[in-house]
PDB file of C-alpha atoms in Angstrom:
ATOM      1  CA  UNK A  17       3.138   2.488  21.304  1.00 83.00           C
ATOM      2  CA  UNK A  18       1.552  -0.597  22.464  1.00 84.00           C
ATOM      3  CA  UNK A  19       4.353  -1.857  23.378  1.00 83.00           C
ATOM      4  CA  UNK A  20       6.072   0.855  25.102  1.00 84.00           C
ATOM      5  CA  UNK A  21       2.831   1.456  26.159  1.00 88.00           C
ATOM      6  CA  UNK A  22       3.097   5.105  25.059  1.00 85.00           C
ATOM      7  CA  UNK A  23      -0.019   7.557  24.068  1.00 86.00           C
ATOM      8  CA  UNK A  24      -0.535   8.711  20.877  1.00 83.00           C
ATOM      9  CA  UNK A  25      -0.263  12.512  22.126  1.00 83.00           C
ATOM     10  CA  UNK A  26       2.995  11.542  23.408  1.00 84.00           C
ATOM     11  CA  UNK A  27       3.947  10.616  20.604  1.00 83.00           C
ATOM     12  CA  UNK A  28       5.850  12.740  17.674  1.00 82.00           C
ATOM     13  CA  UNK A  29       7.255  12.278  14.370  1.00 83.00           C
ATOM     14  CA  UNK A  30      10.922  13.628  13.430  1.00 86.00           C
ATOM     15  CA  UNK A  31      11.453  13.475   9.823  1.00 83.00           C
ATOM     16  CA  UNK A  32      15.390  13.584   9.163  1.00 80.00           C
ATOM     17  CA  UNK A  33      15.235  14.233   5.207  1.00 70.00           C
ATOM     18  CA  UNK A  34      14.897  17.423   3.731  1.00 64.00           C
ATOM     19  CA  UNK A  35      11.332  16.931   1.726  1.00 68.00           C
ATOM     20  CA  UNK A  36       9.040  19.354   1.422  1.00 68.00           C
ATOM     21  CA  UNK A  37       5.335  19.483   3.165  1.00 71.00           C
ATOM     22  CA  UNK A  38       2.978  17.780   1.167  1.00 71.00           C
ATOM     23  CA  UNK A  39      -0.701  16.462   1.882  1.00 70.00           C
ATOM     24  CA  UNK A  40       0.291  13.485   3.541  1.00 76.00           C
ATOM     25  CA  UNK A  41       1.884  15.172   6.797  1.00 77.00           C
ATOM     26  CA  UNK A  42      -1.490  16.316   7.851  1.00 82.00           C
ATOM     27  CA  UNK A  43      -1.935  12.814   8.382  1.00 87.00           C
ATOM     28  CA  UNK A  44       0.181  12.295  10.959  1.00 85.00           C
ATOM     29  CA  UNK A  45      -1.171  15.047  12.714  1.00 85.00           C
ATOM     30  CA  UNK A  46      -4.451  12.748  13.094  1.00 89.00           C
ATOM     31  CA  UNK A  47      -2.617   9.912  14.008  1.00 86.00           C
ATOM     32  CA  UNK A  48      -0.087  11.299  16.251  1.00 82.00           C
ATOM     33  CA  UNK A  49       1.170  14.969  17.065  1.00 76.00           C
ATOM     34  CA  UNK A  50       2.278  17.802  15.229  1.00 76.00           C
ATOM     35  CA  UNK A  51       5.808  16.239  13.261  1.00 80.00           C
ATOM     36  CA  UNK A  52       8.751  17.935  13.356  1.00 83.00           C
ATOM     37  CA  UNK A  53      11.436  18.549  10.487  1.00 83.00           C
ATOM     38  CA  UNK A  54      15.145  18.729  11.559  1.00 86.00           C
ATOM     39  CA  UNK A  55      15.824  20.982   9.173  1.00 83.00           C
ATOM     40  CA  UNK A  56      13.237  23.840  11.275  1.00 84.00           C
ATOM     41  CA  UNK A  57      14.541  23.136  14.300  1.00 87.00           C
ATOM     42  CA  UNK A  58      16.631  26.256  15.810  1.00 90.00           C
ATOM     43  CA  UNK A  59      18.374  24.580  18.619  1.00 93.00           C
ATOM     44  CA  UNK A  60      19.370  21.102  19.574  1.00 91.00           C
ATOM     45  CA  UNK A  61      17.072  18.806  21.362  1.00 89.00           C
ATOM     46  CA  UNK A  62      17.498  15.908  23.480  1.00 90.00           C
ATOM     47  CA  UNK A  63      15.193  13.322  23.087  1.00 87.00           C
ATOM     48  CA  UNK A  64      14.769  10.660  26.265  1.00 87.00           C
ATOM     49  CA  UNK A  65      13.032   8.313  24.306  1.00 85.00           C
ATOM     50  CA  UNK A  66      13.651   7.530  20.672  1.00 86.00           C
ATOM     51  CA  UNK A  67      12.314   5.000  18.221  1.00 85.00           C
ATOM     52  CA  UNK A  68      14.591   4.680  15.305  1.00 83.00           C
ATOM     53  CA  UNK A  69      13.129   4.005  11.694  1.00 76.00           C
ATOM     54  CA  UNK A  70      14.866   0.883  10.074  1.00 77.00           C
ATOM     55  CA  UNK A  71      16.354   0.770   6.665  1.00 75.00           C
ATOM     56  CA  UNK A  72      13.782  -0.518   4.366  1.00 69.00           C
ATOM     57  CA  UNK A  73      15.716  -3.904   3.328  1.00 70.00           C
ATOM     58  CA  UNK A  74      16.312  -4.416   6.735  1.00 75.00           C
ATOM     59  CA  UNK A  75      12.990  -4.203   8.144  1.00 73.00           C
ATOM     60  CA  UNK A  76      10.911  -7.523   9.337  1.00 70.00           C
ATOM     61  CA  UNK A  77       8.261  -6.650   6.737  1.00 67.00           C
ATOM     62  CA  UNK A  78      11.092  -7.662   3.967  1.00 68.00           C
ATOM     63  CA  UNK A  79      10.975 -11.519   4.929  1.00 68.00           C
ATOM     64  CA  UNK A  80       7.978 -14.112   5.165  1.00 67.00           C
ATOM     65  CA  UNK A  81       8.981 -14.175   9.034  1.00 69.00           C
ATOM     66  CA  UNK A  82       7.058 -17.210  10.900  1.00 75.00           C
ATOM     67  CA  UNK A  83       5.671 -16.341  13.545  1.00 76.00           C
ATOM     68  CA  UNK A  84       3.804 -12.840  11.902  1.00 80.00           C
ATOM     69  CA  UNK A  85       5.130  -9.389  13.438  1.00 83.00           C
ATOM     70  CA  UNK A  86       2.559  -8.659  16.308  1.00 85.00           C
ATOM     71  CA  UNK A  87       0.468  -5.787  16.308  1.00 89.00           C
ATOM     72  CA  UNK A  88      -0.882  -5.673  12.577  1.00 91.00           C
ATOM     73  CA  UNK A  89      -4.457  -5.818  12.954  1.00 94.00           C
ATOM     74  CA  UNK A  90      -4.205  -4.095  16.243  1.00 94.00           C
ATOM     75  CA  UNK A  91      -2.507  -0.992  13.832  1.00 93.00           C
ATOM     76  CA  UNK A  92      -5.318  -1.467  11.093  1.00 96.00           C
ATOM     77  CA  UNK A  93      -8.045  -0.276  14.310  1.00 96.00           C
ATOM     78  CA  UNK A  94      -5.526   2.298  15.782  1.00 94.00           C
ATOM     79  CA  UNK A  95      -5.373   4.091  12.237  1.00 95.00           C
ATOM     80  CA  UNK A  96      -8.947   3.530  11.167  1.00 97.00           C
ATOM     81  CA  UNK A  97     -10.523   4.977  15.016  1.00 96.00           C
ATOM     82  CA  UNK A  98      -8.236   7.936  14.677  1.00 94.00           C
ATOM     83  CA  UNK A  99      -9.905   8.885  11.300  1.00 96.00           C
ATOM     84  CA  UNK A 100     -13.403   7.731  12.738  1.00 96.00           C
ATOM     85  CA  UNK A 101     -13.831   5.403  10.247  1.00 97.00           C
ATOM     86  CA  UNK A 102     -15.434   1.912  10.547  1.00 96.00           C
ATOM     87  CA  UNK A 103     -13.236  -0.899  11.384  1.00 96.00           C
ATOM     88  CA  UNK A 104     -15.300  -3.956  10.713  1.00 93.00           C
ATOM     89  CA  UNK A 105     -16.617  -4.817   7.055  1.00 93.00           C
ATOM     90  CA  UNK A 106     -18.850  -7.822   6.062  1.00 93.00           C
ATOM     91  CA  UNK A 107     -17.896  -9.361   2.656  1.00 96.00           C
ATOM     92  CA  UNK A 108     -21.245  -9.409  -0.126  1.00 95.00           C
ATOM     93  CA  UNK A 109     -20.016 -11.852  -2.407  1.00 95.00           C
ATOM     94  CA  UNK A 110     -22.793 -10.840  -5.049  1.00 93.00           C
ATOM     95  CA  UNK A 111     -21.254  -7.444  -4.868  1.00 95.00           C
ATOM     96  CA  UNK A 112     -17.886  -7.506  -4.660  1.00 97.00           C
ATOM     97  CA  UNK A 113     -15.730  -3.966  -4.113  1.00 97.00           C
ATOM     98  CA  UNK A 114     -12.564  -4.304  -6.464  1.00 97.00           C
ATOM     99  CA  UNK A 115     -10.064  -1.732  -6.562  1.00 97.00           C
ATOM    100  CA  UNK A 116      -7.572  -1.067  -9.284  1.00 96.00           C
ATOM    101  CA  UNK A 117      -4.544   1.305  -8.022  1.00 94.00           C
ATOM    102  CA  UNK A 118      -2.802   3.580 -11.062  1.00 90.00           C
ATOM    103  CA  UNK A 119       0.248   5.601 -11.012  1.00 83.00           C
ATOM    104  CA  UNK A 120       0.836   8.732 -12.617  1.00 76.00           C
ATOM    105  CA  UNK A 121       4.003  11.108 -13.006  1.00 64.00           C
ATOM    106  CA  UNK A 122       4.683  13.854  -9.939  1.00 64.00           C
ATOM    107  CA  UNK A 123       7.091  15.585  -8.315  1.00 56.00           C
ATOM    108  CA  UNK A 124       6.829  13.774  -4.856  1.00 60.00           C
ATOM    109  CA  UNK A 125      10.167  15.290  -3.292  1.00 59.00           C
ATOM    110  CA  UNK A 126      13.596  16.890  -4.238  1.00 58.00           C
ATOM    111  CA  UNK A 127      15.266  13.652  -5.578  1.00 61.00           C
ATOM    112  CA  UNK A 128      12.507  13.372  -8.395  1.00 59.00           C
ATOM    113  CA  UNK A 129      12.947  17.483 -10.073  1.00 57.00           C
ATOM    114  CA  UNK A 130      11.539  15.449 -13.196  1.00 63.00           C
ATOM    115  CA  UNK A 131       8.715  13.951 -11.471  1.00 61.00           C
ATOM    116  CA  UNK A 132       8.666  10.421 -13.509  1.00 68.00           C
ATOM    117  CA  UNK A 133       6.986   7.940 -11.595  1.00 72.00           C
ATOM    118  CA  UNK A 134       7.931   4.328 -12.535  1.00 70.00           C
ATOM    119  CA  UNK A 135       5.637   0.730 -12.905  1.00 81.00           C
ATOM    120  CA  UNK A 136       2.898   2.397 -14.683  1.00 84.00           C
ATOM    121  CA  UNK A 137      -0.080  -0.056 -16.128  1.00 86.00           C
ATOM    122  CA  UNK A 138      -0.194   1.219 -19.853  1.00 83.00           C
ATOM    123  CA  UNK A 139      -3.395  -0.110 -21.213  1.00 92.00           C
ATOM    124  CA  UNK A 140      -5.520   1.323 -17.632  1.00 91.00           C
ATOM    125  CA  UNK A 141      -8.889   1.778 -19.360  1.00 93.00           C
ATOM    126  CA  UNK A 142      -8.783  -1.943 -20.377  1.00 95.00           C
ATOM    127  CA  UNK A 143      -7.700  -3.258 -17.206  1.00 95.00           C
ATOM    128  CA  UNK A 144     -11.319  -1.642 -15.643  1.00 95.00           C
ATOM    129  CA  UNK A 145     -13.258  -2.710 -18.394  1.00 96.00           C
ATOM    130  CA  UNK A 146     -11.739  -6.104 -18.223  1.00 96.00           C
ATOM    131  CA  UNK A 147     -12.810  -6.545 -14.670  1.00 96.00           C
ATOM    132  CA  UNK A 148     -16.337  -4.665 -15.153  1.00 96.00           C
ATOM    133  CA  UNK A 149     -17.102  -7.886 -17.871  1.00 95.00           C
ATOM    134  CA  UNK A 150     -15.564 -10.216 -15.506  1.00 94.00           C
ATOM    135  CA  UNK A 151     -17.858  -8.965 -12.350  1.00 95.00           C
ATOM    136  CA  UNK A 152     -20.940  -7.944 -13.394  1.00 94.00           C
ATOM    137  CA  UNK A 153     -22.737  -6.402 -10.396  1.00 91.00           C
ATOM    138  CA  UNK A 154     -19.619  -5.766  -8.773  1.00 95.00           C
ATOM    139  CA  UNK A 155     -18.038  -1.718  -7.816  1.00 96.00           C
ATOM    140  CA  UNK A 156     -15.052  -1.572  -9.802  1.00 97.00           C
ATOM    141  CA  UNK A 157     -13.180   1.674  -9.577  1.00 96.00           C
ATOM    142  CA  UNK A 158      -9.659   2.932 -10.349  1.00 95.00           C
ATOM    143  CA  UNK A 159      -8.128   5.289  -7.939  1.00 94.00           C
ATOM    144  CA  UNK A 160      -5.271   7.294  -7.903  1.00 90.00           C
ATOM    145  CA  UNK A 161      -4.545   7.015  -4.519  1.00 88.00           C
ATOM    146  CA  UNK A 162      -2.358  10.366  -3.735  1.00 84.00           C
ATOM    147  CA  UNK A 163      -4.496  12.631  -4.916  1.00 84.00           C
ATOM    148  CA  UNK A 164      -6.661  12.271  -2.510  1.00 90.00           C
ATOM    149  CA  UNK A 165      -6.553  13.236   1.460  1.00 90.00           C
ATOM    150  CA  UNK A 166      -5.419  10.140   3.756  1.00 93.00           C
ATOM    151  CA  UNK A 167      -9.298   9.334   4.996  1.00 95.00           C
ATOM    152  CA  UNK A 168     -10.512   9.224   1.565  1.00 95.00           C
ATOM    153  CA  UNK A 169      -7.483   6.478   0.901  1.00 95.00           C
ATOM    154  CA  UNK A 170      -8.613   4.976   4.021  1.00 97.00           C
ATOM    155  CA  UNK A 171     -12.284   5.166   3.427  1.00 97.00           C
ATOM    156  CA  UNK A 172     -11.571   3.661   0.052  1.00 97.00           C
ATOM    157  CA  UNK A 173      -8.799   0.598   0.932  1.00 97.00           C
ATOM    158  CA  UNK A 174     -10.922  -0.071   4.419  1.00 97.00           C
ATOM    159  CA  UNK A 175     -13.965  -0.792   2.241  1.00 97.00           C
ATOM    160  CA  UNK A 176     -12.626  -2.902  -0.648  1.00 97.00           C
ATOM    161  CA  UNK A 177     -12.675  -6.603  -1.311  1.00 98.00           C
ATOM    162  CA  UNK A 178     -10.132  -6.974  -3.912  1.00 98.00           C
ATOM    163  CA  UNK A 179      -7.321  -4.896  -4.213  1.00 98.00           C
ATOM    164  CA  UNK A 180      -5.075  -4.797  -7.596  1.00 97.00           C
ATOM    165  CA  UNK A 181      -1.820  -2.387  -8.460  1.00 95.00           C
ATOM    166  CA  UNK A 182       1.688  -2.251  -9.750  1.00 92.00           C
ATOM    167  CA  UNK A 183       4.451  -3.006  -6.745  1.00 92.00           C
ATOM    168  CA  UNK A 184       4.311   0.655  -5.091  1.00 87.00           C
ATOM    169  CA  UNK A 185       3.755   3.217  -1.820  1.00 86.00           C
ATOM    170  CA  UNK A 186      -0.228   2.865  -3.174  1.00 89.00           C
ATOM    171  CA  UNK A 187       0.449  -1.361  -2.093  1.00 92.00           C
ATOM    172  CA  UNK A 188       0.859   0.026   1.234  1.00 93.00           C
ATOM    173  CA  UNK A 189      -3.020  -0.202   1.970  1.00 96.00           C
ATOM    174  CA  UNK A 190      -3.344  -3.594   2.303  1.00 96.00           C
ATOM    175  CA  UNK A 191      -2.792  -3.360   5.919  1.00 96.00           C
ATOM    176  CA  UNK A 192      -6.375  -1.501   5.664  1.00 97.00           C
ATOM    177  CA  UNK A 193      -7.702  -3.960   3.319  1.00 98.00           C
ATOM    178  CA  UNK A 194     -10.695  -6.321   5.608  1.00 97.00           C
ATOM    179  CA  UNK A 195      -9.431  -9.280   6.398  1.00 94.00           C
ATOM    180  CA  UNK A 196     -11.728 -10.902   4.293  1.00 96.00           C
ATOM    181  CA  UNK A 197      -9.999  -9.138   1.253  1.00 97.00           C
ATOM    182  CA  UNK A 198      -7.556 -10.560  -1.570  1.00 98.00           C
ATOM    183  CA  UNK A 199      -4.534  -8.620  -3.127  1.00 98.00           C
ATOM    184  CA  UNK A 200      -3.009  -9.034  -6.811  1.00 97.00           C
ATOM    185  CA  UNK A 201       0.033  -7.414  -6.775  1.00 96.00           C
ATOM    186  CA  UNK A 202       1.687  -6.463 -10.193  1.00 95.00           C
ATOM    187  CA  UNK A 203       5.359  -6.540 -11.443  1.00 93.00           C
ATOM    188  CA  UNK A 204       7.202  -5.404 -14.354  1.00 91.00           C
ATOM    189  CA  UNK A 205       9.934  -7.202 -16.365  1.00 90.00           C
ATOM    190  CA  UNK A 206      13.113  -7.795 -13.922  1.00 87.00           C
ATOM    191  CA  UNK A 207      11.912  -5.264 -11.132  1.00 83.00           C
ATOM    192  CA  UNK A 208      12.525  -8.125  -8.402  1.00 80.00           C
ATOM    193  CA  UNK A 209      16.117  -9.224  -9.964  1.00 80.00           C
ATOM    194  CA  UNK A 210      18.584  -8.389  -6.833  1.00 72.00           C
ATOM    195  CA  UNK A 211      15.887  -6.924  -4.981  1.00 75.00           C
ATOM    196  CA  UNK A 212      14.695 -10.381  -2.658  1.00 71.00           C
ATOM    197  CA  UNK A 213      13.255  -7.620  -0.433  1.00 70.00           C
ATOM    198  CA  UNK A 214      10.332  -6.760  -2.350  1.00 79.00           C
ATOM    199  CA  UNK A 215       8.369  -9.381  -1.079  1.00 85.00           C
ATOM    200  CA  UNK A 216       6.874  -6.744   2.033  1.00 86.00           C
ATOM    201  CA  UNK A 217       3.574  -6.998   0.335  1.00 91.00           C
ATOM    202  CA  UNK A 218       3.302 -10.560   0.072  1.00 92.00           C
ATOM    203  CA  UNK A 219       4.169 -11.040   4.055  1.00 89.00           C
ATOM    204  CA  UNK A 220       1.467  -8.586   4.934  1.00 92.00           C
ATOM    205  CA  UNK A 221      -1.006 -10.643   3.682  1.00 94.00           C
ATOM    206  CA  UNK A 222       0.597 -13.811   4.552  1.00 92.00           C
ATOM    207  CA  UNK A 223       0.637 -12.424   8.279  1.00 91.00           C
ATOM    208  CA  UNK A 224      -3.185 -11.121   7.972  1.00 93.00           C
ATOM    209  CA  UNK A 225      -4.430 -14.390   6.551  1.00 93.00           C
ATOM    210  CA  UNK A 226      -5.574 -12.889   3.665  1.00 95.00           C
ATOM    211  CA  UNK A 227      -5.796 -13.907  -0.262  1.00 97.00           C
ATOM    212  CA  UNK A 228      -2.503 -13.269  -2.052  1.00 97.00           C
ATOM    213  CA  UNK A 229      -1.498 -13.717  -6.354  1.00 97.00           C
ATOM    214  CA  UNK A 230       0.685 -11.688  -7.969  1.00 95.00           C
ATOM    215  CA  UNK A 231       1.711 -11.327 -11.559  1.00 94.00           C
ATOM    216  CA  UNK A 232       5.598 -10.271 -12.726  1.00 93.00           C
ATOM    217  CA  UNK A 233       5.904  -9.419 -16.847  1.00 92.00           C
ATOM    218  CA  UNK A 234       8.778 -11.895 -18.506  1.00 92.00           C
ATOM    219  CA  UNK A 235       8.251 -10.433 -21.812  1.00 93.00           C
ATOM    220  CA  UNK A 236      10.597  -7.574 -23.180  1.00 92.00           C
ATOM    221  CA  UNK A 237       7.368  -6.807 -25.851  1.00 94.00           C
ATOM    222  CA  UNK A 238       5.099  -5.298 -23.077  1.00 93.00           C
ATOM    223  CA  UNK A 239       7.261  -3.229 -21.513  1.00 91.00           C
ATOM    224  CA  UNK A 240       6.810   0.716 -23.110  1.00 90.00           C
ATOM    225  CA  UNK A 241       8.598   3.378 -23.146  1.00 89.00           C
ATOM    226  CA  UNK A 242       8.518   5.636 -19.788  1.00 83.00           C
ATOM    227  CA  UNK A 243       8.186   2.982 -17.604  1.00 85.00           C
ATOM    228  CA  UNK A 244       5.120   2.029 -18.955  1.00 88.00           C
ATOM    229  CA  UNK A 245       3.680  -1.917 -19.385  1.00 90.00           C
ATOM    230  CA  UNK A 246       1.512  -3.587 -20.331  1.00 94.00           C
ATOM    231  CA  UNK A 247      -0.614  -5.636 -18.682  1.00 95.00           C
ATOM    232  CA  UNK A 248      -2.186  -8.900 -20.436  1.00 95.00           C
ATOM    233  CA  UNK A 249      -6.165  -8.384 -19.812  1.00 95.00           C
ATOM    234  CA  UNK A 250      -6.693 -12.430 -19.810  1.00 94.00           C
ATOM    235  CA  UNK A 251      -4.371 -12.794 -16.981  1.00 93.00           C
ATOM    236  CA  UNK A 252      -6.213 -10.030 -14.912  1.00 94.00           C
ATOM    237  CA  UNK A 253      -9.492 -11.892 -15.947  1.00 95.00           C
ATOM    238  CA  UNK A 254      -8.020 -15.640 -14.391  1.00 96.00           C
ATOM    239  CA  UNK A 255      -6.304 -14.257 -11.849  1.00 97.00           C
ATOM    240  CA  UNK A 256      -9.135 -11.794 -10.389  1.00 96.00           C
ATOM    241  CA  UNK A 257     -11.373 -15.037 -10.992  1.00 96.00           C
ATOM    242  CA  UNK A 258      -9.164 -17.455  -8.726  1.00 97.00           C
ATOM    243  CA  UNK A 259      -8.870 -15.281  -5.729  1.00 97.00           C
ATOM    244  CA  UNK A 260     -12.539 -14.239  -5.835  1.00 97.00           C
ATOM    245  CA  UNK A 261     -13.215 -17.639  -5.455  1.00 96.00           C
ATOM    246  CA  UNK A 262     -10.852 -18.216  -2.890  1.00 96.00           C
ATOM    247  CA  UNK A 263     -12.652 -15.162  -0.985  1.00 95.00           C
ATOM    248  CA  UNK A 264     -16.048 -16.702  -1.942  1.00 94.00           C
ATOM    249  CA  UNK A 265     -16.118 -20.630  -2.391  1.00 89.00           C
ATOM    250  CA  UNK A 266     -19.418 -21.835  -4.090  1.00 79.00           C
TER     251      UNK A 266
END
């Protein structure tokens, strides 16, 4: 839009796939106008003007591109004013916001009848009270980020300092994240093998200046069954502890 210099109310989403309403689309009824699904349209339509959606693998975000893609923080305010939420955040180092992202099983469209989710954490509960020793003082919270509506996500990724989850859709809000803010990003065993592109994360915060570690499991033992793993509580502990004081040098 800001480059087409185009209006957000003349602007529409057309979702081509076949999945069902859920939650999310009243989202982009805040951001932009009402979508539209091809499969309830009842006569053709010509569109003057169309912006094509690029295969994932494809996309810009999928390589540490120097210079950054334009237009990221500029998307971070466009988002956050549409939802009337705050844009700018000051950073209390003697109470830090951390934010640990979980996944559980749903059925999330037609593809998935089974509704198993993949790169689960299994030991959660120790991951939170791992960080609660580490950061006394500190808001630690786990959130499961689709259950909630879209300015609740908001509200929560726009307000937190450091921001911790399996590789995932939930990853996504680190383009909400303050700029202040550091990401751990989590892996299991073999995830990236012939998938270079999985590195979309990573660039976002590369582009946005901000803090970036990231862990990937190399042992067979900690992986459980139903894509579950486990993630070693002493590496959460050092790694939280080197970004925070990256964010927050003495």
């Amino acid at each position: 839009m800001s480059f087409l210099k185009v209006q957000p109310s003349e602007m529409s989403i057309l979702f081509l796939d076949a999945h069902p309403f859920t939650p999310l689309d009243k989202a982009w009824d805040v951001i932009y106008s009402t979508p539209i699904r091809v499969g309830h349209l009842s006569q053709p339509v010509h569109y003057e003007n169309f912006i094509w959606g690029v295969e994932e693998r494809l996309m810009p975000f999928s390589e540490h591109v120097d210079p950054p893609i334009p237009y990221l923080e500029e998307f971070r305010t466009f988002v956050l004013d549409r939802f009337d939420l705050p844009t700018k955040d000051v950073l209390n180092c003697k109470k830090l916001r951390i934010t640990f992202i979980v996944r559980r099983n749903a059925v999330y469209h037609p593809r998935n009848a089974e509704g198993n989710v993949g790169r689960k954490v299994f030991n959660e509960a120790e991951v939170v009270e791992t960080l609660m020793k580490a950061f006394p003082g500190s808001h630690v919270q786990a959130a499961l980020m689709e259950a909630l509506p879209m300015k609740s996500q908001l509200e929560i990724s726009s307000q937190t300092d450091l921001w911790i989850g399996m590789h995932g859709a939930g990853m996504t809000h680190i383009a909400f994240l303050p700029k202040h803010a550091a990401v751990l990003e989590l892996f299991q065993k073999d995830f990236k093998v012939n998938r270079p592109w999985f590195v979309c994360f990573h660039s976002i915060t590369m582009w946005r200046g901000m803090h970036y570690d990231s862990w990937e499991n190399t042992d067979g033992n900690l992986e459980m069954p139903h894509d579950y793993t486990i993630v070693p509580t002493d590496v959460i502990a050092q790694k939280t502890q080197k970004l925070v004081e990256q964010m927050c040098p003495k």
